[in-house]
């Protein structure tokens, strides 16, 4: 044995220090998540890792320069304050680019729901790392980064999406061509709209041609409101109007948000008039987005409108094959067929199921069999068998408490309607595989945090009030049967 006990002590001490830091770090992560919300946390902060402490400074790692700069700008001070509160000797936080020696405190424990489409081994986000910011860039100052997993190469093309794919390719090759501006992509949840938008952005950035800004409509609204609050709307407008390609995802979020719609309308006009490209996605076609202003709907429909249809069995098989191959895990054809038969709702769920199987196989080193699949995916398969819809839940709950169905999405807040609405949100979370934002959308475009609150509130009330708990249980049984 060389090195003797001296070496051992150093290693032991380093390990002890690391595990203490990890405890502090997991507390800080929990705080941050509560403060910024799960979506924001997963987008920006989850990949952070903890490095060493030297004197009064702790180093944190982020996988790309882009993420590092963003986190530094948006959360640098807050991270400093949180570390100082945990360990008073720490007065400064240094953010560096690297895979940290310890990954995020939550590591692999992040749930499938919080990150539904996360692959087993998420690659490092590199799309936004560009050396010549004025000629080709993702506008990190106002937009979200592009997910490097969402490229044209990883998008599996089949009958339901071939038109949308071809249009997206065309826009990536020749942005702002007549007839393709704006490009409006629409289709049901989890069918690949976001994937195609990111693919367009990544392709343009890779080609080194233009500056690209991608953001959800929700983010657009928050940025706009923040600009109003900080009296910097001019700056916000100028930033937006300086990009070559603006992509706004899930535009249906702007329904009922008149001021933000107005702002978007002006931005839209300014960009298109200046020969810049707009790409928009929504869950419905422009003509069916009835809550949007007419003039905006008309302009949205002026370029190319492409829909993505529900998947076919053939497309589901092709997607599963591609993803299984990429994972390197051998998944038998009969398992892929079984999944493609059973999980028909959307690609996100299909992918989530496959990822879970693959993670299981990797963790336990066991082959993927049909029996193991049924076991590991028990809950997903059950949810898909049952097929209770949010609409059914809303109807049953409204009938039960004798309120109008429209109150499920109305803004009324009196307990008489708010409580049944919360129960319906709770049951939607329990009985369907819909994500929190999707549930929120079905309840009058409410935010996912409202759904989280409703679920918690109903659970609390069920504990406190047995009669209420019985009501909820009864509803659940009726819906399940
Ligand atoms: N044709 C496809 N090939 C490969 N992966 C796909 C395809 N379609 C969807 N996916 C994957 O399914 C997941 C969900 O897709 P995406 O987020 O693009 O859906 P969406 O239509 O934007 O949904 P939402 O309406 O919820 O915003 C992503 O991980 C995406 O990569």
Tab-separated table of C-alpha atoms and ligand atoms in Angstrom:
chain	number	residue	atom	x	y	z
A	1	UNK	CA	0.000	0.000	0.000
A	2	UNK	CA	1.497	3.290	-0.991
A	3	UNK	CA	0.330	6.640	0.283
A	4	UNK	CA	-0.692	5.101	3.623
A	5	UNK	CA	-3.174	6.624	6.024
A	6	UNK	CA	-2.233	10.188	5.137
A	7	UNK	CA	-3.749	9.789	1.678
A	8	UNK	CA	-6.729	8.044	3.183
A	9	UNK	CA	-7.358	10.924	5.588
A	10	UNK	CA	-7.299	13.448	2.782
A	11	UNK	CA	-9.738	11.427	0.743
A	12	UNK	CA	-11.967	10.859	3.746
A	13	UNK	CA	-11.938	14.526	4.603
A	14	UNK	CA	-12.705	15.559	1.031
A	15	UNK	CA	-15.570	13.063	0.967
A	16	UNK	CA	-16.951	14.338	4.250
A	17	UNK	CA	-16.768	17.925	3.034
A	18	UNK	CA	-18.477	16.961	-0.178
A	19	UNK	CA	-21.344	15.202	1.558
A	20	UNK	CA	-21.867	18.202	3.865
A	21	UNK	CA	-21.930	20.493	0.851
A	22	UNK	CA	-24.398	18.157	-0.816
A	23	UNK	CA	-26.752	18.460	2.131
A	24	UNK	CA	-26.601	22.253	1.964
A	25	UNK	CA	-26.944	22.113	-1.787
A	26	UNK	CA	-30.078	19.981	-1.727
A	27	UNK	CA	-31.650	22.486	0.677
A	28	UNK	CA	-30.710	25.361	-1.609
A	29	UNK	CA	-32.090	23.520	-4.636
A	30	UNK	CA	-35.385	22.910	-2.838
A	31	UNK	CA	-35.563	26.606	-1.933
A	32	UNK	CA	-34.769	27.694	-5.472
A	33	UNK	CA	-37.345	25.350	-6.910
A	34	UNK	CA	-39.995	26.707	-4.576
A	35	UNK	CA	-39.025	30.271	-5.434
A	36	UNK	CA	-38.758	30.080	-9.191
A	37	UNK	CA	-41.162	27.227	-9.925
A	38	UNK	CA	-40.503	23.790	-11.294
A	39	UNK	CA	-40.446	24.747	-14.967
A	40	UNK	CA	-37.970	27.573	-14.545
A	41	UNK	CA	-35.874	25.443	-12.208
A	42	UNK	CA	-35.712	22.519	-14.628
A	43	UNK	CA	-34.881	24.797	-17.516
A	44	UNK	CA	-32.038	26.729	-15.964
A	45	UNK	CA	-30.881	25.393	-12.681
A	46	UNK	CA	-31.244	21.677	-12.568
A	47	UNK	CA	-27.983	20.921	-14.307
A	48	UNK	CA	-25.917	22.889	-11.823
A	49	UNK	CA	-23.303	21.024	-9.806
A	50	UNK	CA	-21.319	21.899	-6.695
A	51	UNK	CA	-17.573	22.365	-6.735
A	52	UNK	CA	-15.049	23.109	-4.030
A	53	UNK	CA	-15.085	25.818	-1.382
A	54	UNK	CA	-11.997	27.944	-1.159
A	55	UNK	CA	-11.847	30.540	1.564
A	56	UNK	CA	-15.069	32.537	1.216
A	57	UNK	CA	-15.937	31.327	-2.270
A	58	UNK	CA	-17.831	28.321	-3.553
A	59	UNK	CA	-17.645	27.174	-7.162
A	60	UNK	CA	-20.736	25.960	-8.971
A	61	UNK	CA	-20.628	24.263	-12.344
A	62	UNK	CA	-22.884	24.562	-15.344
A	63	UNK	CA	-22.510	22.523	-18.495
A	64	UNK	CA	-22.369	25.361	-21.020
A	65	UNK	CA	-21.213	28.930	-21.216
A	66	UNK	CA	-24.660	29.996	-22.221
A	67	UNK	CA	-26.297	28.471	-19.156
A	68	UNK	CA	-23.530	29.816	-16.954
A	69	UNK	CA	-24.040	33.362	-18.237
A	70	UNK	CA	-27.787	33.132	-17.925
A	71	UNK	CA	-27.703	31.749	-14.419
A	72	UNK	CA	-25.109	34.319	-13.405
A	73	UNK	CA	-27.265	37.169	-14.737
A	74	UNK	CA	-30.580	35.948	-13.414
A	75	UNK	CA	-29.748	34.069	-10.240
A	76	UNK	CA	-26.165	34.977	-9.325
A	77	UNK	CA	-27.107	37.216	-6.407
A	78	UNK	CA	-29.743	34.863	-5.147
A	79	UNK	CA	-27.337	31.923	-5.187
A	80	UNK	CA	-24.840	33.997	-3.237
A	81	UNK	CA	-27.451	34.887	-0.631
A	82	UNK	CA	-28.684	31.311	-0.288
A	83	UNK	CA	-25.174	29.922	0.180
A	84	UNK	CA	-24.359	32.622	2.675
A	85	UNK	CA	-27.505	31.776	4.626
A	86	UNK	CA	-26.497	28.100	4.699
A	87	UNK	CA	-22.796	28.625	5.381
A	88	UNK	CA	-22.104	32.157	6.627
A	89	UNK	CA	-18.410	31.882	5.747
A	90	UNK	CA	-19.348	31.749	2.048
A	91	UNK	CA	-19.585	35.229	0.641
A	92	UNK	CA	-19.130	34.639	-3.054
A	93	UNK	CA	-20.294	32.196	-5.678
A	94	UNK	CA	-18.129	31.504	-8.696
A	95	UNK	CA	-19.911	29.993	-11.701
A	96	UNK	CA	-17.822	27.920	-14.065
A	97	UNK	CA	-18.433	25.901	-17.185
A	98	UNK	CA	-17.884	22.194	-16.663
A	99	UNK	CA	-19.691	19.092	-15.646
A	100	UNK	CA	-19.542	19.410	-11.886
A	101	UNK	CA	-17.994	16.689	-9.772
A	102	UNK	CA	-21.371	16.358	-8.112
A	103	UNK	CA	-24.391	16.832	-10.266
A	104	UNK	CA	-27.538	18.631	-9.222
A	105	UNK	CA	-28.606	17.687	-5.739
A	106	UNK	CA	-31.683	16.072	-7.159
A	107	UNK	CA	-29.674	14.111	-9.673
A	108	UNK	CA	-31.604	11.310	-11.261
A	109	UNK	CA	-34.350	11.593	-8.705
A	110	UNK	CA	-36.120	14.206	-10.801
A	111	UNK	CA	-39.504	12.748	-11.591
A	112	UNK	CA	-40.758	11.809	-15.002
A	113	UNK	CA	-43.367	14.497	-14.600
A	114	UNK	CA	-41.027	17.307	-13.819
A	115	UNK	CA	-38.972	16.444	-16.863
A	116	UNK	CA	-41.164	14.232	-18.978
A	117	UNK	CA	-39.023	14.020	-22.031
A	118	UNK	CA	-35.610	13.833	-20.389
A	119	UNK	CA	-33.582	11.057	-21.968
A	120	UNK	CA	-31.666	8.658	-19.808
A	121	UNK	CA	-28.417	10.489	-20.313
A	122	UNK	CA	-29.164	14.081	-21.212
A	123	UNK	CA	-26.465	15.528	-23.416
A	124	UNK	CA	-24.908	18.838	-22.579
A	125	UNK	CA	-26.814	21.878	-23.858
A	126	UNK	CA	-24.501	23.337	-26.457
A	127	UNK	CA	-26.792	24.909	-29.002
A	128	UNK	CA	-26.447	28.341	-27.577
A	129	UNK	CA	-22.686	28.417	-27.375
A	130	UNK	CA	-21.825	30.555	-30.338
A	131	UNK	CA	-18.648	32.447	-30.875
A	132	UNK	CA	-19.842	35.309	-33.038
A	133	UNK	CA	-22.813	36.736	-31.253
A	134	UNK	CA	-23.866	39.269	-33.844
A	135	UNK	CA	-23.916	36.963	-36.811
A	136	UNK	CA	-25.316	33.749	-35.382
A	137	UNK	CA	-26.729	33.454	-31.971
A	138	UNK	CA	-29.525	32.423	-29.765
A	139	UNK	CA	-30.602	35.623	-28.102
A	140	UNK	CA	-29.956	34.611	-24.531
A	141	UNK	CA	-30.748	38.079	-23.248
A	142	UNK	CA	-34.408	37.648	-24.029
A	143	UNK	CA	-35.087	34.062	-24.927
A	144	UNK	CA	-34.701	30.474	-23.792
A	145	UNK	CA	-31.893	28.187	-24.950
A	146	UNK	CA	-32.463	25.625	-27.657
A	147	UNK	CA	-32.551	22.010	-26.626
A	148	UNK	CA	-29.735	20.267	-28.514
A	149	UNK	CA	-31.711	17.029	-28.542
A	150	UNK	CA	-34.394	18.566	-30.718
A	151	UNK	CA	-32.858	18.568	-34.199
A	152	UNK	CA	-34.081	17.608	-37.664
A	153	UNK	CA	-31.861	14.544	-37.457
A	154	UNK	CA	-33.630	13.237	-34.349
A	155	UNK	CA	-37.123	14.028	-35.638
A	156	UNK	CA	-38.756	10.901	-37.027
A	157	UNK	CA	-40.843	11.671	-40.088
A	158	UNK	CA	-44.059	9.855	-40.974
A	159	UNK	CA	-47.377	10.590	-42.640
A	160	UNK	CA	-48.824	12.610	-39.727
A	161	UNK	CA	-45.960	15.085	-39.560
A	162	UNK	CA	-44.282	15.072	-42.975
A	163	UNK	CA	-45.829	18.320	-44.146
A	164	UNK	CA	-44.947	20.208	-40.993
A	165	UNK	CA	-41.442	18.752	-41.150
A	166	UNK	CA	-40.980	19.827	-44.782
A	167	UNK	CA	-42.164	23.355	-43.982
A	168	UNK	CA	-39.831	23.589	-40.996
A	169	UNK	CA	-36.899	22.406	-43.124
A	170	UNK	CA	-37.741	24.937	-45.758
A	171	UNK	CA	-37.806	27.795	-43.234
A	172	UNK	CA	-34.488	26.670	-41.795
A	173	UNK	CA	-32.965	26.642	-45.274
A	174	UNK	CA	-34.453	29.905	-46.486
A	175	UNK	CA	-35.921	32.006	-43.720
A	176	UNK	CA	-38.404	34.744	-44.633
A	177	UNK	CA	-39.281	33.219	-48.020
A	178	UNK	CA	-42.583	34.482	-49.350
A	179	UNK	CA	-45.373	32.103	-48.503
A	180	UNK	CA	-43.563	30.741	-45.439
A	181	UNK	CA	-43.710	33.769	-43.196
A	182	UNK	CA	-45.089	33.301	-40.622
A	183	UNK	CA	-44.795	29.557	-40.298
A	184	UNK	CA	-47.640	28.436	-38.082
A	185	UNK	CA	-47.300	24.904	-36.684
A	186	UNK	CA	-50.222	23.413	-34.869
A	187	UNK	CA	-51.328	20.099	-33.421
A	188	UNK	CA	-52.203	18.280	-30.222
A	189	UNK	CA	-50.079	18.055	-27.119
A	190	UNK	CA	-46.708	16.331	-27.320
A	191	UNK	CA	-46.653	15.753	-31.061
A	192	UNK	CA	-43.412	17.545	-31.913
A	193	UNK	CA	-44.168	21.241	-32.432
A	194	UNK	CA	-41.522	22.403	-29.979
A	195	UNK	CA	-39.084	19.864	-31.355
A	196	UNK	CA	-39.475	21.285	-34.876
A	197	UNK	CA	-39.094	24.873	-33.688
A	198	UNK	CA	-35.876	24.072	-31.851
A	199	UNK	CA	-34.662	22.182	-34.914
A	200	UNK	CA	-35.205	25.269	-37.072
A	201	UNK	CA	-33.350	27.427	-34.558
A	202	UNK	CA	-30.431	25.035	-34.150
A	203	UNK	CA	-30.053	24.624	-37.878
A	204	UNK	CA	-29.967	28.379	-38.471
A	205	UNK	CA	-27.487	28.916	-35.685
A	206	UNK	CA	-25.338	26.037	-36.896
A	207	UNK	CA	-25.270	27.517	-40.333
A	208	UNK	CA	-24.043	30.689	-38.670
A	209	UNK	CA	-26.497	32.936	-40.399
A	210	UNK	CA	-28.908	34.659	-38.097
A	211	UNK	CA	-29.883	35.599	-34.575
A	212	UNK	CA	-32.699	33.490	-33.223
A	213	UNK	CA	-34.990	34.027	-30.260
A	214	UNK	CA	-37.211	31.203	-29.068
A	215	UNK	CA	-39.600	31.487	-26.148
A	216	UNK	CA	-42.951	30.207	-24.997
A	217	UNK	CA	-45.900	32.575	-25.195
A	218	UNK	CA	-46.041	32.353	-21.413
A	219	UNK	CA	-42.475	33.583	-21.144
A	220	UNK	CA	-43.214	36.304	-23.658
A	221	UNK	CA	-45.981	37.526	-21.402
A	222	UNK	CA	-43.868	37.434	-18.253
A	223	UNK	CA	-41.038	39.275	-19.938
A	224	UNK	CA	-43.487	41.865	-21.193
A	225	UNK	CA	-45.032	42.350	-17.754
A	226	UNK	CA	-41.579	42.559	-16.180
A	227	UNK	CA	-40.624	45.207	-18.751
A	228	UNK	CA	-43.718	47.229	-17.909
A	229	UNK	CA	-42.937	46.989	-14.209
A	230	UNK	CA	-39.365	48.055	-14.646
A	231	UNK	CA	-40.356	50.716	-17.147
A	232	UNK	CA	-38.188	49.177	-19.805
A	233	UNK	CA	-40.753	48.334	-22.454
A	234	UNK	CA	-38.825	50.250	-25.105
A	235	UNK	CA	-35.789	48.114	-24.450
A	236	UNK	CA	-37.872	44.941	-24.554
A	237	UNK	CA	-39.415	45.988	-27.873
A	238	UNK	CA	-36.068	46.889	-29.355
A	239	UNK	CA	-34.541	43.603	-28.272
A	240	UNK	CA	-37.369	41.633	-29.803
A	241	UNK	CA	-37.349	43.617	-32.975
A	242	UNK	CA	-33.639	43.145	-33.466
A	243	UNK	CA	-33.784	39.399	-34.021
A	244	UNK	CA	-33.841	37.746	-37.426
A	245	UNK	CA	-36.040	34.860	-36.409
A	246	UNK	CA	-38.588	35.007	-33.602
A	247	UNK	CA	-40.226	31.784	-32.478
A	248	UNK	CA	-43.127	31.762	-30.053
A	249	UNK	CA	-44.343	28.425	-28.706
A	250	UNK	CA	-47.831	27.585	-27.430
A	251	UNK	CA	-49.459	30.783	-28.590
A	252	UNK	CA	-52.842	29.658	-27.220
A	253	UNK	CA	-51.529	30.857	-23.868
A	254	UNK	CA	-52.201	34.418	-25.017
A	255	UNK	CA	-55.939	33.811	-25.239
A	256	UNK	CA	-57.601	36.266	-22.912
A	257	UNK	CA	-54.343	38.195	-22.361
A	258	UNK	CA	-55.311	41.188	-24.443
A	259	UNK	CA	-52.434	43.524	-23.685
A	260	UNK	CA	-49.815	40.883	-24.382
A	261	UNK	CA	-51.610	39.944	-27.598
A	262	UNK	CA	-51.503	43.557	-28.633
A	263	UNK	CA	-47.788	43.748	-27.942
A	264	UNK	CA	-47.194	40.521	-29.814
A	265	UNK	CA	-49.241	41.812	-32.740
A	266	UNK	CA	-47.065	44.917	-33.057
A	267	UNK	CA	-43.850	42.950	-32.711
A	268	UNK	CA	-45.119	40.523	-35.299
A	269	UNK	CA	-45.889	43.292	-37.782
A	270	UNK	CA	-42.625	45.091	-37.193
A	271	UNK	CA	-40.620	41.925	-37.776
A	272	UNK	CA	-42.500	40.690	-40.816
A	273	UNK	CA	-42.423	44.160	-42.357
A	274	UNK	CA	-38.670	44.211	-41.839
A	275	UNK	CA	-38.340	40.886	-43.636
A	276	UNK	CA	-37.663	38.797	-40.541
A	277	UNK	CA	-39.040	35.298	-39.999
A	278	UNK	CA	-41.702	34.405	-37.436
A	279	UNK	CA	-42.460	30.848	-36.377
A	280	UNK	CA	-45.409	30.218	-34.099
A	281	UNK	CA	-46.915	27.074	-32.616
A	282	UNK	CA	-50.310	26.482	-31.067
A	283	UNK	CA	-52.677	23.668	-30.247
A	284	UNK	CA	-55.207	24.804	-32.858
A	285	UNK	CA	-55.189	26.398	-36.295
A	286	UNK	CA	-55.323	30.216	-36.444
A	287	UNK	CA	-58.996	30.137	-37.409
A	288	UNK	CA	-59.843	27.939	-34.413
A	289	UNK	CA	-58.001	30.057	-31.859
A	290	UNK	CA	-61.197	31.856	-31.049
A	291	UNK	CA	-59.924	33.816	-28.066
A	292	UNK	CA	-57.314	35.610	-30.151
A	293	UNK	CA	-58.034	38.973	-31.711
A	294	UNK	CA	-59.290	38.692	-35.281
A	295	UNK	CA	-56.558	40.817	-36.806
A	296	UNK	CA	-53.883	38.670	-35.154
A	297	UNK	CA	-55.535	35.448	-36.305
A	298	UNK	CA	-55.726	36.780	-39.820
A	299	UNK	CA	-52.056	37.696	-39.861
A	300	UNK	CA	-51.055	34.366	-38.358
A	301	UNK	CA	-52.821	32.558	-41.146
A	302	UNK	CA	-51.182	34.616	-43.881
A	303	UNK	CA	-48.035	32.543	-44.328
A	304	UNK	CA	-47.803	28.775	-44.135
A	305	UNK	CA	-50.068	26.855	-41.780
A	306	UNK	CA	-48.975	23.271	-41.147
A	307	UNK	CA	-50.635	20.794	-38.833
A	308	UNK	CA	-49.169	17.793	-37.096
A	309	UNK	CA	-51.715	15.012	-36.858
A	310	UNK	CA	-52.067	12.401	-34.146
A	311	UNK	CA	-49.505	9.631	-34.498
A	312	UNK	CA	-50.199	6.433	-36.381
A	313	UNK	CA	-49.062	3.015	-35.177
A	314	UNK	CA	-46.328	3.014	-37.853
A	315	UNK	CA	-44.957	6.365	-36.740
A	316	UNK	CA	-45.005	5.331	-33.090
A	317	UNK	CA	-43.005	2.214	-33.956
A	318	UNK	CA	-40.472	4.232	-35.971
A	319	UNK	CA	-40.049	6.733	-33.134
A	320	UNK	CA	-39.596	3.977	-30.574
A	321	UNK	CA	-37.076	2.166	-32.769
A	322	UNK	CA	-35.064	5.338	-33.285
A	323	UNK	CA	-35.030	6.181	-29.588
A	324	UNK	CA	-34.236	2.633	-28.496
A	325	UNK	CA	-31.347	2.462	-30.942
A	326	UNK	CA	-29.992	5.801	-29.744
A	327	UNK	CA	-30.083	4.566	-26.147
A	328	UNK	CA	-27.945	1.534	-26.923
A	329	UNK	CA	-30.286	-0.739	-24.940
A	330	UNK	CA	-31.666	-3.769	-26.711
A	331	UNK	CA	-35.447	-3.474	-26.631
A	332	UNK	CA	-37.185	-6.428	-28.321
A	333	UNK	CA	-39.552	-5.677	-31.218
A	334	UNK	CA	-42.500	-7.165	-29.359
A	335	UNK	CA	-41.981	-4.714	-26.496
A	336	UNK	CA	-41.891	-1.796	-28.942
A	337	UNK	CA	-45.075	-3.055	-30.576
A	338	UNK	CA	-46.749	-3.451	-27.223
A	339	UNK	CA	-45.882	0.136	-26.284
A	340	UNK	CA	-47.000	1.495	-29.665
A	341	UNK	CA	-50.351	-0.266	-29.201
A	342	UNK	CA	-50.865	0.787	-25.628
A	343	UNK	CA	-49.606	4.360	-25.535
A	344	UNK	CA	-51.357	6.226	-28.270
A	345	UNK	CA	-51.922	9.642	-26.724
A	346	UNK	CA	-48.743	11.423	-27.800
A	347	UNK	CA	-45.032	11.102	-28.420
A	348	UNK	CA	-44.054	12.661	-25.117
A	349	UNK	CA	-45.751	9.906	-23.174
A	350	UNK	CA	-44.431	7.236	-25.456
A	351	UNK	CA	-40.921	8.563	-25.048
A	352	UNK	CA	-41.362	8.867	-21.287
A	353	UNK	CA	-42.403	5.216	-21.082
A	354	UNK	CA	-39.456	4.049	-23.157
A	355	UNK	CA	-37.021	6.177	-21.142
A	356	UNK	CA	-38.275	4.630	-17.950
A	357	UNK	CA	-37.818	1.129	-19.339
A	358	UNK	CA	-34.315	1.958	-20.493
A	359	UNK	CA	-33.391	3.532	-17.168
A	360	UNK	CA	-34.663	0.432	-15.423
A	361	UNK	CA	-32.666	-1.858	-17.669
A	362	UNK	CA	-29.517	0.210	-17.120
A	363	UNK	CA	-29.969	0.423	-13.374
A	364	UNK	CA	-30.630	-3.240	-12.738
A	365	UNK	CA	-28.715	-4.677	-15.667
A	366	UNK	CA	-31.695	-6.852	-16.597
A	367	UNK	CA	-32.928	-7.445	-20.141
A	368	UNK	CA	-36.088	-5.687	-21.242
A	369	UNK	CA	-38.907	-8.220	-21.479
A	370	UNK	CA	-42.633	-7.915	-21.966
A	371	UNK	CA	-43.242	-8.941	-18.356
A	372	UNK	CA	-40.764	-6.381	-17.030
A	373	UNK	CA	-42.397	-3.736	-19.233
A	374	UNK	CA	-45.835	-4.409	-17.795
A	375	UNK	CA	-44.416	-4.255	-14.338
A	376	UNK	CA	-42.249	-1.137	-14.717
A	377	UNK	CA	-44.891	0.803	-16.649
A	378	UNK	CA	-47.801	-0.372	-14.559
A	379	UNK	CA	-49.100	3.129	-13.773
A	380	UNK	CA	-48.702	4.526	-17.304
A	381	UNK	CA	-50.436	1.522	-18.821
A	382	UNK	CA	-53.245	1.784	-16.311
A	383	UNK	CA	-53.749	5.473	-17.091
A	384	UNK	CA	-53.840	4.700	-20.786
A	385	UNK	CA	-56.331	1.871	-20.308
A	386	UNK	CA	-58.643	4.018	-18.342
A	387	UNK	CA	-58.583	6.988	-20.667
A	388	UNK	CA	-60.513	9.311	-18.431
A	389	UNK	CA	-60.421	12.752	-19.964
A	390	UNK	CA	-60.181	16.057	-18.169
A	391	UNK	CA	-63.486	17.046	-19.777
A	392	UNK	CA	-65.210	13.981	-18.249
A	393	UNK	CA	-63.754	14.800	-14.869
A	394	UNK	CA	-64.948	18.390	-15.117
A	395	UNK	CA	-68.429	17.243	-16.116
A	396	UNK	CA	-68.781	14.720	-13.304
A	397	UNK	CA	-67.445	17.076	-10.664
A	398	UNK	CA	-69.656	19.937	-11.855
A	399	UNK	CA	-72.723	17.647	-11.752
A	400	UNK	CA	-71.813	16.380	-8.313
A	401	UNK	CA	-71.631	19.861	-6.780
A	402	UNK	CA	-74.333	21.260	-8.978
A	403	UNK	CA	-72.334	24.028	-10.590
A	404	UNK	CA	-72.140	25.069	-14.236
A	405	UNK	CA	-69.590	23.282	-16.396
A	406	UNK	CA	-68.344	26.655	-17.627
A	407	UNK	CA	-67.301	27.493	-14.071
A	408	UNK	CA	-64.517	24.951	-14.421
A	409	UNK	CA	-62.755	27.514	-16.586
A	410	UNK	CA	-64.341	30.709	-15.347
A	411	UNK	CA	-62.553	33.323	-13.288
A	412	UNK	CA	-65.091	33.098	-10.429
A	413	UNK	CA	-63.397	32.613	-7.108
A	414	UNK	CA	-66.192	32.005	-4.619
A	415	UNK	CA	-65.662	28.786	-2.713
A	416	UNK	CA	-68.859	27.306	-4.150
A	417	UNK	CA	-67.158	27.063	-7.547
A	418	UNK	CA	-63.498	27.280	-6.619
A	419	UNK	CA	-63.574	24.151	-4.437
A	420	UNK	CA	-65.141	21.838	-7.061
A	421	UNK	CA	-62.721	23.289	-9.603
A	422	UNK	CA	-59.816	22.400	-7.313
A	423	UNK	CA	-61.182	18.891	-6.889
A	424	UNK	CA	-61.440	18.523	-10.662
A	425	UNK	CA	-57.815	19.651	-11.009
A	426	UNK	CA	-56.777	17.194	-8.306
A	427	UNK	CA	-58.596	14.313	-10.003
A	428	UNK	CA	-57.153	15.317	-13.377
A	429	UNK	CA	-53.698	15.019	-11.875
A	430	UNK	CA	-54.509	11.667	-10.276
A	431	UNK	CA	-56.415	10.023	-13.084
A	432	UNK	CA	-54.864	11.291	-16.285
A	433	UNK	CA	-51.309	11.460	-17.439
A	434	UNK	CA	-51.616	15.112	-18.376
A	435	UNK	CA	-48.886	17.440	-17.184
A	436	UNK	CA	-49.571	20.307	-14.786
A	437	UNK	CA	-49.412	22.998	-17.513
A	438	UNK	CA	-51.771	20.955	-19.698
A	439	UNK	CA	-54.244	20.633	-16.833
A	440	UNK	CA	-53.961	24.364	-16.128
A	441	UNK	CA	-54.735	25.128	-19.750
A	442	UNK	CA	-57.935	23.082	-19.625
A	443	UNK	CA	-59.104	25.053	-16.625
A	444	UNK	CA	-59.367	28.441	-18.276
A	445	UNK	CA	-55.675	28.773	-19.119
A	446	UNK	CA	-54.597	28.782	-15.528
A	447	UNK	CA	-50.962	28.594	-14.574
A	448	UNK	CA	-49.441	25.254	-13.516
A	449	UNK	CA	-48.760	26.718	-10.059
A	450	UNK	CA	-52.517	27.094	-9.584
A	451	UNK	CA	-52.879	23.386	-10.286
A	452	UNK	CA	-50.136	22.555	-7.783
A	453	UNK	CA	-51.902	24.681	-5.194
A	454	UNK	CA	-55.262	23.012	-5.933
A	455	UNK	CA	-53.798	19.522	-5.578
A	456	UNK	CA	-52.209	20.408	-2.230
A	457	UNK	CA	-55.313	22.112	-0.959
A	458	UNK	CA	-57.557	19.165	-1.797
A	459	UNK	CA	-55.143	16.770	-0.096
A	460	UNK	CA	-55.122	18.934	3.025
A	461	UNK	CA	-58.899	19.182	3.094
A	462	UNK	CA	-59.253	15.440	2.623
A	463	UNK	CA	-57.130	14.939	5.704
A	464	UNK	CA	-59.107	17.433	7.757
A	465	UNK	CA	-62.625	16.615	6.617
A	466	UNK	CA	-63.683	12.954	6.277
A	467	UNK	CA	-66.970	13.838	4.559
A	468	UNK	CA	-65.121	15.808	1.902
A	469	UNK	CA	-62.597	12.974	1.497
A	470	UNK	CA	-65.465	10.548	0.972
A	471	UNK	CA	-66.954	12.763	-1.732
A	472	UNK	CA	-63.664	12.948	-3.579
A	473	UNK	CA	-63.108	9.195	-3.286
A	474	UNK	CA	-66.586	8.522	-4.578
A	475	UNK	CA	-65.967	10.725	-7.583
A	476	UNK	CA	-62.697	8.990	-8.232
A	477	UNK	CA	-64.317	5.547	-8.172
A	478	UNK	CA	-67.089	6.674	-10.500
A	479	UNK	CA	-64.576	8.069	-12.952
A	480	UNK	CA	-62.349	5.020	-12.774
A	481	UNK	CA	-65.056	2.475	-13.460
B	1	LIG	N1	-41.576	12.827	-34.806
B	1	LIG	C1	-40.864	12.813	-33.698
B	1	LIG	N2	-39.641	12.229	-33.685
B	1	LIG	C2	-38.911	12.180	-32.550
B	1	LIG	N3	-39.295	12.706	-31.371
B	1	LIG	C3	-40.492	13.316	-31.356
B	1	LIG	C4	-41.331	13.418	-32.492
B	1	LIG	N4	-42.465	14.063	-32.147
B	1	LIG	C5	-42.337	14.368	-30.858
B	1	LIG	N5	-41.158	13.919	-30.368
B	1	LIG	C6	-40.665	14.044	-29.003
B	1	LIG	O1	-41.794	14.070	-28.137
B	1	LIG	C7	-41.596	15.000	-27.100
B	1	LIG	C8	-42.708	16.027	-27.107
B	1	LIG	O2	-42.590	16.823	-28.265
B	1	LIG	P1	-42.777	18.397	-28.254
B	1	LIG	O3	-42.374	18.949	-26.932
B	1	LIG	O4	-42.124	18.948	-29.460
B	1	LIG	O5	-44.368	18.475	-28.373
B	1	LIG	P2	-45.326	19.722	-28.569
B	1	LIG	O6	-46.150	19.400	-29.753
B	1	LIG	O7	-44.543	20.972	-28.606
B	1	LIG	O8	-46.205	19.647	-27.257
B	1	LIG	P3	-46.920	20.820	-26.389
B	1	LIG	O9	-48.198	21.082	-27.070
B	1	LIG	O10	-47.094	20.176	-25.059
B	1	LIG	O11	-46.012	22.015	-26.349
B	1	LIG	C9	-40.237	15.618	-27.306
B	1	LIG	O12	-39.296	14.952	-26.493
B	1	LIG	C10	-39.946	15.343	-28.772
B	1	LIG	O13	-38.571	15.207	-29.021
